[in-house]
CSV table of C-alpha atoms and ligand atoms in Angstrom, one decimal:
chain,number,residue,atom,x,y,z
A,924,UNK,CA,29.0,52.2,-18.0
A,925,UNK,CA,26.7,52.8,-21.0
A,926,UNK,CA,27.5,53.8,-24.3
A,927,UNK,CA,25.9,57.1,-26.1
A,928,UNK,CA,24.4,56.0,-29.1
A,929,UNK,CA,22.4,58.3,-31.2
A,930,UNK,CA,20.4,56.7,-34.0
A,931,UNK,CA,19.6,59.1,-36.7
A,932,UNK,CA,16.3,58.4,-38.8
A,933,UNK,CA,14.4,60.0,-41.4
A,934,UNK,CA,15.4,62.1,-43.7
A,935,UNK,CA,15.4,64.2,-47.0
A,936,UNK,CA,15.9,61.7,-50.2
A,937,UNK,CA,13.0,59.7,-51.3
A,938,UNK,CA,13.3,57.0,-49.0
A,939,UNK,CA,12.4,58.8,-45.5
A,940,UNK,CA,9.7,56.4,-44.8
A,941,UNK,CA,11.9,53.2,-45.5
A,942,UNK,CA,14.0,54.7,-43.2
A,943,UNK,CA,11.5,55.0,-40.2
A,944,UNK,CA,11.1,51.0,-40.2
A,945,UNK,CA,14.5,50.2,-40.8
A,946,UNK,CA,15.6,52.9,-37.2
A,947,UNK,CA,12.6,51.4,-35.5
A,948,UNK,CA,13.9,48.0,-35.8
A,949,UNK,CA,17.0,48.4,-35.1
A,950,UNK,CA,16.1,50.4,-31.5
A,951,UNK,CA,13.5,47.6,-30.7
A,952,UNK,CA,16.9,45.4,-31.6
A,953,UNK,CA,19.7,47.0,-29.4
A,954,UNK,CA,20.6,46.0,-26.0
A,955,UNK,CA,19.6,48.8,-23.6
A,956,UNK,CA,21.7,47.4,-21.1
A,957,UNK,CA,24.5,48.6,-23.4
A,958,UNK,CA,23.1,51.4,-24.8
A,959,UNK,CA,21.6,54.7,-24.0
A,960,UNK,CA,19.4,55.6,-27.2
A,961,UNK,CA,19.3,59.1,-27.8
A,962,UNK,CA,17.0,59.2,-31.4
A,963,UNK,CA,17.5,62.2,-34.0
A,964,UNK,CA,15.2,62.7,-36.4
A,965,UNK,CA,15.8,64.3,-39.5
A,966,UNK,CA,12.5,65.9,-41.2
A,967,UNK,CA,12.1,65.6,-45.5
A,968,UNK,CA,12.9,69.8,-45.2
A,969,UNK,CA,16.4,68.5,-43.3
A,970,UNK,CA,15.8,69.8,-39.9
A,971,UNK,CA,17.1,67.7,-37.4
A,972,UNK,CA,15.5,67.1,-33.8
A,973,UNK,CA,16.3,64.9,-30.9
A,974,UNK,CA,13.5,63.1,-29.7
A,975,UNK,CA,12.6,61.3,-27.0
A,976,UNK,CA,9.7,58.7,-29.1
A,977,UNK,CA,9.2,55.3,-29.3
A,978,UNK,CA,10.1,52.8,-31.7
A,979,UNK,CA,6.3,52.9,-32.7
A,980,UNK,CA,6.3,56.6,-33.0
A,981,UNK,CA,9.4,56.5,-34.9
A,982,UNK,CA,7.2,54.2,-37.6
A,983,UNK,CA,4.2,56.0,-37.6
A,984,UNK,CA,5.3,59.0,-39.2
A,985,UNK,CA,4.6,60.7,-34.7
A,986,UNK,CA,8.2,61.3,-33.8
A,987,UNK,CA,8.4,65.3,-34.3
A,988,UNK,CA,5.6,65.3,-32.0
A,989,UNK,CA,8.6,64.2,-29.2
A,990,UNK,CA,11.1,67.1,-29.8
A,991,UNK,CA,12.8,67.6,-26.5
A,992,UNK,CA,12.2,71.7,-26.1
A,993,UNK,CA,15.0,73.5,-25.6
A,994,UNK,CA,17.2,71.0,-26.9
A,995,UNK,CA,20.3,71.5,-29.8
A,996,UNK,CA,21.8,69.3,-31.7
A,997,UNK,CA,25.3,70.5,-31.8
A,998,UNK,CA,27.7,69.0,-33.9
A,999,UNK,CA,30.1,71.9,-34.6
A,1000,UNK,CA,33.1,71.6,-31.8
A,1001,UNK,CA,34.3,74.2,-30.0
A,1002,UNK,CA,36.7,74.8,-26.7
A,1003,UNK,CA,33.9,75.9,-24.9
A,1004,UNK,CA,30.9,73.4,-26.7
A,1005,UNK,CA,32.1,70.1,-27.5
A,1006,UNK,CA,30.1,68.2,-29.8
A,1007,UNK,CA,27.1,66.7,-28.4
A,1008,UNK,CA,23.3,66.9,-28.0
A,1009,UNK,CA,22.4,70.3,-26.2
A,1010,UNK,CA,19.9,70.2,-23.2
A,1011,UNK,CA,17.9,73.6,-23.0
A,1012,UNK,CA,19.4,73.5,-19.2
A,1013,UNK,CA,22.8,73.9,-20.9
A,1014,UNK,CA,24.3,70.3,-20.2
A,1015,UNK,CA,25.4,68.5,-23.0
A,1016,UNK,CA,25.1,64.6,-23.8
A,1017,UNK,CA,28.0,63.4,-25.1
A,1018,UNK,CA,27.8,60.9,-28.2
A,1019,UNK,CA,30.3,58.1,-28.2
A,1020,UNK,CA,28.7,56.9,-31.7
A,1021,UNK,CA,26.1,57.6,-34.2
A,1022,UNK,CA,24.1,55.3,-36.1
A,1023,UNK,CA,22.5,56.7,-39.5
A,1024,UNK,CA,20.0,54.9,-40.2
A,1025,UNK,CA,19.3,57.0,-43.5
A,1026,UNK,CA,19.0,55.2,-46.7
A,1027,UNK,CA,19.3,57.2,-49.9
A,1028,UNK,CA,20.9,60.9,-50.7
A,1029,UNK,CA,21.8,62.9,-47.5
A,1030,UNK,CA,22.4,59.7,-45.6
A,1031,UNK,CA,24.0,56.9,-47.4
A,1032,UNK,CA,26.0,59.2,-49.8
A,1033,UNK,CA,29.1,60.8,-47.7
A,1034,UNK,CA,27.1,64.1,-46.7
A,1035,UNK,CA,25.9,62.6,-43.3
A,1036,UNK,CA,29.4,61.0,-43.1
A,1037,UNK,CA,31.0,63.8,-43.6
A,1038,UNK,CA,29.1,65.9,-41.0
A,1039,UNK,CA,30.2,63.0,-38.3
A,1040,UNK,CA,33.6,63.4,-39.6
A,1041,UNK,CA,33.9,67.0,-38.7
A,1042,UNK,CA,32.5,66.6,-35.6
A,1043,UNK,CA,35.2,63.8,-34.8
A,1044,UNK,CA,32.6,61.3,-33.7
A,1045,UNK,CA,32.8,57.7,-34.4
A,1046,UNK,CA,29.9,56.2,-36.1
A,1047,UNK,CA,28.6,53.1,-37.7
A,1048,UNK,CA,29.4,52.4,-41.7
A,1049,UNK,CA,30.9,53.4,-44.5
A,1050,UNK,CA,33.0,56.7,-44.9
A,1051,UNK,CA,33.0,59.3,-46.9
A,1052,UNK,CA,34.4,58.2,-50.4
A,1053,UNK,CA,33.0,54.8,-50.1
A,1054,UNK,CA,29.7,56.2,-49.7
A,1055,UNK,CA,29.2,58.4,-51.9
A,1056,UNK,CA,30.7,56.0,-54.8
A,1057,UNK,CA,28.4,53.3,-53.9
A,1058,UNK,CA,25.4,55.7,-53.9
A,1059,UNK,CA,26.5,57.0,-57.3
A,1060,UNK,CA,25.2,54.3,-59.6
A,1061,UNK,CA,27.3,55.2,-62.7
A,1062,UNK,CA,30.2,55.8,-60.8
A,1063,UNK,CA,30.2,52.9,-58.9
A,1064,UNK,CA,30.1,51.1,-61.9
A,1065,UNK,CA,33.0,53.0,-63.7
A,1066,UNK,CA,35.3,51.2,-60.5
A,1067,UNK,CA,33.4,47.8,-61.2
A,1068,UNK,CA,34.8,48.1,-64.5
A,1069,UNK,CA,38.4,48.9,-63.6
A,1070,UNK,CA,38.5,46.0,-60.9
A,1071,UNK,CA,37.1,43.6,-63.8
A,1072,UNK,CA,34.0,42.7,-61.7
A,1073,UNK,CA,31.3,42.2,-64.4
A,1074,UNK,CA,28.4,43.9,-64.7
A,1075,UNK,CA,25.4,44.6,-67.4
A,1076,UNK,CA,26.0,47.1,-70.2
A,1077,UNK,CA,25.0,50.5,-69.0
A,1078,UNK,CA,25.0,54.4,-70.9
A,1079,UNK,CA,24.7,57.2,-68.3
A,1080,UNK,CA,23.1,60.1,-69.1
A,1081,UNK,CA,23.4,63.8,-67.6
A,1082,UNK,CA,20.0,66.0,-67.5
A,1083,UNK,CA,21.0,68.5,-69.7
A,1084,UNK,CA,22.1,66.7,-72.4
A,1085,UNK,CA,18.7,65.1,-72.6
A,1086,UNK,CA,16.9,68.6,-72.6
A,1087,UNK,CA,19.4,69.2,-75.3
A,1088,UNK,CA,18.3,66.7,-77.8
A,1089,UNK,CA,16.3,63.6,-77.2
A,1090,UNK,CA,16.3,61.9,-80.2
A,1091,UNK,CA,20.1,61.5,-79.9
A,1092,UNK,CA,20.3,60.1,-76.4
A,1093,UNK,CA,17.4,57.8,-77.8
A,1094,UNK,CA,19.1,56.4,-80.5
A,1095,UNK,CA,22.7,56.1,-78.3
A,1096,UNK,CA,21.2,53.9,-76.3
A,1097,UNK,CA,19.4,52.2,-78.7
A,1098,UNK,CA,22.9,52.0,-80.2
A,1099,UNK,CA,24.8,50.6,-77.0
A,1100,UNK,CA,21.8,48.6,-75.3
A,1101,UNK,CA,18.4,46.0,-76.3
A,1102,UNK,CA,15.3,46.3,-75.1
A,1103,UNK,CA,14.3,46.2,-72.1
A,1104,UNK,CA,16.4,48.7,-70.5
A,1105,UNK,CA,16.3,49.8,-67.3
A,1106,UNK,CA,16.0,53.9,-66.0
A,1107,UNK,CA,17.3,54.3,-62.8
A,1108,UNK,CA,18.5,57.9,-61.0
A,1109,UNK,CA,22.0,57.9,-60.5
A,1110,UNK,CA,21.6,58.7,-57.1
A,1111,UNK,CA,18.8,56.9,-55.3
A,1112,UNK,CA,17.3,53.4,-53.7
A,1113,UNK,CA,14.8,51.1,-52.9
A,1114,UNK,CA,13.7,51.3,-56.5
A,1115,UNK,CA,12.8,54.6,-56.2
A,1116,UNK,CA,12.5,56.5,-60.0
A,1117,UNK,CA,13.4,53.3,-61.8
A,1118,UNK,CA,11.2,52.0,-64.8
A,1119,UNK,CA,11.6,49.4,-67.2
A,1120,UNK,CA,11.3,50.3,-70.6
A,1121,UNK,CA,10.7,48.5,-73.9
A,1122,UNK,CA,10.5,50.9,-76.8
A,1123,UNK,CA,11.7,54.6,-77.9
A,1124,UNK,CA,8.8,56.2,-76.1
A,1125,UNK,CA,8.7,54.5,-73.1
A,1126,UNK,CA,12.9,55.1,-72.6
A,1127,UNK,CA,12.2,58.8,-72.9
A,1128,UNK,CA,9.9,58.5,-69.9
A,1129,UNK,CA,11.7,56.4,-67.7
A,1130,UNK,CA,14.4,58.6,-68.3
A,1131,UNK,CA,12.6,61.8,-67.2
A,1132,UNK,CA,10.9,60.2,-64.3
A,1133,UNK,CA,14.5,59.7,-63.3
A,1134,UNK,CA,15.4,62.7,-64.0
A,1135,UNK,CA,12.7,64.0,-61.4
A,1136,UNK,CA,15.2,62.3,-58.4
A,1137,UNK,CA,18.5,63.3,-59.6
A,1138,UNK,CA,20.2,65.0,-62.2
A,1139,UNK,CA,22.2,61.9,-63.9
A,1140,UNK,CA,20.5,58.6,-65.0
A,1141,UNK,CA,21.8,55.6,-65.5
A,1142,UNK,CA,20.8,53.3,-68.2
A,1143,UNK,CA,21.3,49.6,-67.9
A,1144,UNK,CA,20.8,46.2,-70.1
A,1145,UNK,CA,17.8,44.7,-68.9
A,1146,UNK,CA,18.3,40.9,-68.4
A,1147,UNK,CA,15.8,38.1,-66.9
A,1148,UNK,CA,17.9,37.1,-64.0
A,1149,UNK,CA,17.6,35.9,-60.5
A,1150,UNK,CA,18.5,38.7,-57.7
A,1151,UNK,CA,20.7,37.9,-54.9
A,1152,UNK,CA,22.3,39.4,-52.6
A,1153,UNK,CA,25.0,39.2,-49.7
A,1154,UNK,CA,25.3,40.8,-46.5
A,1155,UNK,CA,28.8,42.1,-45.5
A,1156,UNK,CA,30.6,42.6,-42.7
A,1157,UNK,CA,33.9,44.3,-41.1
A,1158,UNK,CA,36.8,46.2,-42.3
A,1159,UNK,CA,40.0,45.0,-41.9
A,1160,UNK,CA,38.6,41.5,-42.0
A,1161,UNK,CA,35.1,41.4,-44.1
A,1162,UNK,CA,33.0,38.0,-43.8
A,1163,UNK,CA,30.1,37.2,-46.1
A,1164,UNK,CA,26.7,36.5,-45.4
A,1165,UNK,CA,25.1,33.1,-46.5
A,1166,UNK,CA,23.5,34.9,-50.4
A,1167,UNK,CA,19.8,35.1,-50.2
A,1168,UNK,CA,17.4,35.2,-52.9
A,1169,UNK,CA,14.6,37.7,-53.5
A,1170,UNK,CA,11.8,36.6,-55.0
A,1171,UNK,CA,9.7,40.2,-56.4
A,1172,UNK,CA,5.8,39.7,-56.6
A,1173,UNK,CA,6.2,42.1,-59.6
A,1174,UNK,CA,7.5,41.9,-63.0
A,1175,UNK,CA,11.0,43.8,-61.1
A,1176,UNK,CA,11.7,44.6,-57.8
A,1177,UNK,CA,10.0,48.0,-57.3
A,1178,UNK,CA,9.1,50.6,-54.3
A,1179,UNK,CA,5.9,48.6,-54.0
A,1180,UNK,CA,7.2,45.3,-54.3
A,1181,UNK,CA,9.8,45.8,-51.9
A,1182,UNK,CA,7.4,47.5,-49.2
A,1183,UNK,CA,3.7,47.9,-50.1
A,1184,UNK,CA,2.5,44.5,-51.7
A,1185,UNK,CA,3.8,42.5,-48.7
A,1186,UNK,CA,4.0,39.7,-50.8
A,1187,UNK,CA,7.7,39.3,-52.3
A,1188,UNK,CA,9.2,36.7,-50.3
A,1189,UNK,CA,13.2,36.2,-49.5
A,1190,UNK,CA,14.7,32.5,-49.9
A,1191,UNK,CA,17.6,32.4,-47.0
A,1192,UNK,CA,20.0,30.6,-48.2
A,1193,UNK,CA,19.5,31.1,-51.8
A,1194,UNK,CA,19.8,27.7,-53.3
A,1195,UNK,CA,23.0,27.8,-55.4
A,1196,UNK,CA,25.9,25.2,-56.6
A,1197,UNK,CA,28.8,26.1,-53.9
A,1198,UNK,CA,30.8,27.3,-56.5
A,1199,UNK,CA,28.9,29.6,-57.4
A,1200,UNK,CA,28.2,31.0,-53.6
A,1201,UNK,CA,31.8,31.2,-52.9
A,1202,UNK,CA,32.1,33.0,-56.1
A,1203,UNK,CA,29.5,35.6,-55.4
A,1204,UNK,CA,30.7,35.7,-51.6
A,1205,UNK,CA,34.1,36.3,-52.9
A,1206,UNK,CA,33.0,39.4,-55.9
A,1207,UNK,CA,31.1,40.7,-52.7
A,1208,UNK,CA,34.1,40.9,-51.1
A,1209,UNK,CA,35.9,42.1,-53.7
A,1210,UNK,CA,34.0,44.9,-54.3
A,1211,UNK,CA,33.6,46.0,-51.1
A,1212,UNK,CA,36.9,46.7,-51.0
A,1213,UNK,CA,37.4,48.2,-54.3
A,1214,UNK,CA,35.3,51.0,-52.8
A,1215,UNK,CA,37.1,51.2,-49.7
A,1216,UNK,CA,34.0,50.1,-47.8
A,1217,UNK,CA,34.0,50.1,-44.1
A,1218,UNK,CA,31.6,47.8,-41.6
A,1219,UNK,CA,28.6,47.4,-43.8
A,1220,UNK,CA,27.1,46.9,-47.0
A,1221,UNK,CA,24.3,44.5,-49.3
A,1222,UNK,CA,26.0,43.9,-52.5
A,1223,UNK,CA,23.0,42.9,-55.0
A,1224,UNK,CA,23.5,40.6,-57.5
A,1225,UNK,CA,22.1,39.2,-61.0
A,1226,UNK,CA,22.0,35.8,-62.2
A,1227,UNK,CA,21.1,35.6,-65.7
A,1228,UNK,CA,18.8,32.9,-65.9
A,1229,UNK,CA,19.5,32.1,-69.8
A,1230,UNK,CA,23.3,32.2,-69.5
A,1231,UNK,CA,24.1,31.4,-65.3
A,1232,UNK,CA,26.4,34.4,-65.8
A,1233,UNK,CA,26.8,36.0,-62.2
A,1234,UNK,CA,26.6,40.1,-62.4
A,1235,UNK,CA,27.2,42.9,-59.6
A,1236,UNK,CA,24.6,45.0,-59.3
A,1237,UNK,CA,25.4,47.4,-57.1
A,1238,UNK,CA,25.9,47.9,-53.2
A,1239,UNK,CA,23.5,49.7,-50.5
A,1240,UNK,CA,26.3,51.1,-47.7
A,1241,UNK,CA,23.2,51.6,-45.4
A,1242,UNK,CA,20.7,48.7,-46.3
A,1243,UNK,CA,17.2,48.2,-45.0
A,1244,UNK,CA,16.9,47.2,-41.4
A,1245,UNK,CA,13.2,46.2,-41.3
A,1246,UNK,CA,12.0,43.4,-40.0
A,1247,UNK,CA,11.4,41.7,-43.0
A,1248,UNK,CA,15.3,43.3,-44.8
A,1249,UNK,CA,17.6,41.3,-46.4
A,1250,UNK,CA,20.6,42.9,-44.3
A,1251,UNK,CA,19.8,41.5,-40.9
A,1252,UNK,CA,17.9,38.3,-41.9
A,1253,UNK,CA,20.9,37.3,-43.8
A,1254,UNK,CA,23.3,37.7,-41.0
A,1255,UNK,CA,21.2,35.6,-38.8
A,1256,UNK,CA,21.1,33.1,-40.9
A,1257,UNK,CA,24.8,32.9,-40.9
A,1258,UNK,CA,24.5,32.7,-37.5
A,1259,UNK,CA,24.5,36.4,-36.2
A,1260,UNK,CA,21.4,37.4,-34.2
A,1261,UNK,CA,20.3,40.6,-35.1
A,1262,UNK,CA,21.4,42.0,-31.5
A,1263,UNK,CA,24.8,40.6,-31.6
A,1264,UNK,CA,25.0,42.2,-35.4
A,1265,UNK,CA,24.2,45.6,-33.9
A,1266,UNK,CA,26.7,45.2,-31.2
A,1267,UNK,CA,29.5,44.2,-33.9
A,1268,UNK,CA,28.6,47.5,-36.1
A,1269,UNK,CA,28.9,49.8,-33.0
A,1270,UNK,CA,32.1,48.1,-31.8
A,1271,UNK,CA,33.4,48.4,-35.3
A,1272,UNK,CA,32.6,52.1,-35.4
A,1273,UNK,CA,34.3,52.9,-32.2
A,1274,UNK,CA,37.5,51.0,-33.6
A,1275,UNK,CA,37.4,52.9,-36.7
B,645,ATP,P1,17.9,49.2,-53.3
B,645,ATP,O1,16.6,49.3,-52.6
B,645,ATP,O2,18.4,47.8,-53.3
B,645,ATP,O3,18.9,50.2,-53.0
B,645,ATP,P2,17.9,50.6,-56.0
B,645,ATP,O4,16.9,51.7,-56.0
B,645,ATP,O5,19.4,50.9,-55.8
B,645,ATP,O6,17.5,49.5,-54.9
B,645,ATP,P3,18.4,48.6,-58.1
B,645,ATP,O7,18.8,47.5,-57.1
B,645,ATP,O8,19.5,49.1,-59.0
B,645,ATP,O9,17.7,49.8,-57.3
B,645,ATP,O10,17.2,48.1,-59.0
B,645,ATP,C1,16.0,47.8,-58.4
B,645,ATP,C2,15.4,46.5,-59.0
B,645,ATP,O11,15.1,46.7,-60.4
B,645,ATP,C3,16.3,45.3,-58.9
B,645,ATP,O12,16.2,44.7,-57.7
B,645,ATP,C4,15.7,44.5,-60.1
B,645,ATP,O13,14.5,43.9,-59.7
B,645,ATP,C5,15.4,45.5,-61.1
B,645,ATP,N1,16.6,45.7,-62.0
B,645,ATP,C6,17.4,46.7,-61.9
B,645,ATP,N2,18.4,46.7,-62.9
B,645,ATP,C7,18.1,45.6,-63.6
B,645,ATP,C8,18.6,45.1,-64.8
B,645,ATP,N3,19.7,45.6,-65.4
B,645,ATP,N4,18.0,44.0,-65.3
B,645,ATP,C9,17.0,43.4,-64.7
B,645,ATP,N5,16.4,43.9,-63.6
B,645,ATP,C10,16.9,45.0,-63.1
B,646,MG,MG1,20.5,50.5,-54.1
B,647,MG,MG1,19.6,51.1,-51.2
B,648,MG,MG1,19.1,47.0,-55.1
């Protein structure tokens, strides 16, 4: 009696490739004497195919290569179709849970969710709502600030009121903020579009290279600070993860840090007085609830090394799943193996 999973991968926003790894580890990871995998791709244009690939496929970029012929991925219900992966022969593979792997905008921001919704199937993560808010960087932070959880000072900015005049979004953040500041999209990950800026002219072009990934950017108080962050898990009940440390090979922890340079290592568990683990286990907590998160997140967190003051960054409702990611790692350090993990977010999913 095996379970239907479909793992979805890929994907439009800016983090397709991240995505790849973090779907191929988790299929190498899942127990196939539980699962039947059935693997969706989703292309950077956002067609969708099933495919019948490898993990290694999956990573290499080869997958669309393995499109079943024939075969529809149909996730509009009807009396007559029920929702399901369509074989060209006509029968159609029921899904008892999807897993989307898909980091970034059309993934990990409610749209995906919201399709699955629809279709009335079950499926691992976050909803709707908490998705999208934990995607939206500036929003996100406007509940941060209503729940009292602190957090750096931050301006967000909307594209067309830079086009409109750029000395004065300039000078309001040089108002509200010191240098450095970081630009980040309002909508994005794994660093993607963010820059660190230290004067006038290098804030103007941080801010349009965000501007090249979404609409919004969001303008934050740069501070020297240790990164850590906590895994969590569950929804009624959420536990914490043991906090681990990252330590960037770069000045920040950017796309190249975080994948390319292979050399930014992860300290699990991040050495810290237990005060201030419970506290950060506890304001991950806290948060993920404030957003009405569901299963799983990373919540990323700042210590400012000058000042030992503990900031929320922000959370990732869908974090990486490679094998060297935070997400995973951390749970098996608090004694989860990563299979075991996998089994608790589909049996969540199925409950939810
Ligand atoms: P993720 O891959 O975790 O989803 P992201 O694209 O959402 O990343 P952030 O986590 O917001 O981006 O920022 C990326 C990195 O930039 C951080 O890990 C940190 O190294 C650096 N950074 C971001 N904001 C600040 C800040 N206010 N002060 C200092 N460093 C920062
Ligand atoms: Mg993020
Ligand atoms: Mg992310
Ligand atoms: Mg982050």
């Amino acid at each position: 009696n095996k379970m239907n999973v479909a793992v979805l991968f890929g994907g439009k926003s800016g983090e397709h490739e991240v995505s790849l790894e973090s779907a191929a580890s988790i299929c190498r990871a899942m127990d196939k004497d539980k699962y039947n995998i059935y693997m969706i791709g989703i292309t950077k244009n956002g067609e969708w195919a099933y495919c019948k690939c490898t993990p290694d496929d999956m990573e290499s970029g080869k997958w669309l290569q393995f499109e079943v012929e024939g075969s529809n991925i149909n996730l509009i219900p009807s009396q007559s179709r029920p929702a399901g992966i369509e074989l060209e022969s006509g029968e159609i593979i029921k899904i008892d849970a999807c897993f989307p792997v898909i980091h970034g905008p059309f993934g990990e921001d409610g749209t995906l969710q919201g399709i699955f919704e629809m279709a009335s199937i079950p499926y691992v993560g976050c909803k709707v709502l908490s998705s999208s808010l934990a995607m939206d960087k500036a929003m996100f932070k406007k509940v941060m600030d209503f729940e009292g959880i602190p957090q750096v000072d931050y301006v967000s900015v909307r594209a067309y009121e830079f086009e409109k005049k750029e000395e004065d979004v300039i000078k309001m953040v040089e108002d509200m903020l010191d240098y450095p500041v970081f630009t980040k999209p309002a909508n994005m990950g794994s660093s993607v579009g963010i820059s660190k800026a230290s004067d006038a002219y290098e804030l103007a072009s941080g801010i349009r290279e965000a501007l090249k990934h979404d609409s919004k950017v969001v303008i934050e108080q740069g501070i020297n600070a240790r990164e850590i962050e906590v895994a969590v898990l569950g929804s009624e009940t959420v536990r914490a993860s043991v906090p681990g440390e990252v330590l960037s090979c770069k000045d920040f922890y950017d796309y190249e840090a975080k994948y390319l340079a292979n050399s930014s290592k992860t300290l699990i568990p991040a050495q810290l007085d237990e005060d201030v683990k419970c506290e950060i286990q506890d304001m991950a907590i806290k948060a993920f609830k404030a957003i009405d998160g569901e299963g799983i997140s990373r919540i990323d967190f700042f210590i400012e090394k000058d000042t030992n003051r503990v900031y929320i960054n922000e959370i990732n409702t869908m974090p990486g799943f490679t094998k060297i990611s935070m997400y995973p790692k951390l749970w098996d350090a608090s004694g989860m193996p990563y299979t075991k993990l996998i089994d608790e977010l589909i049996r969540l999913a199925i409950k939810k």
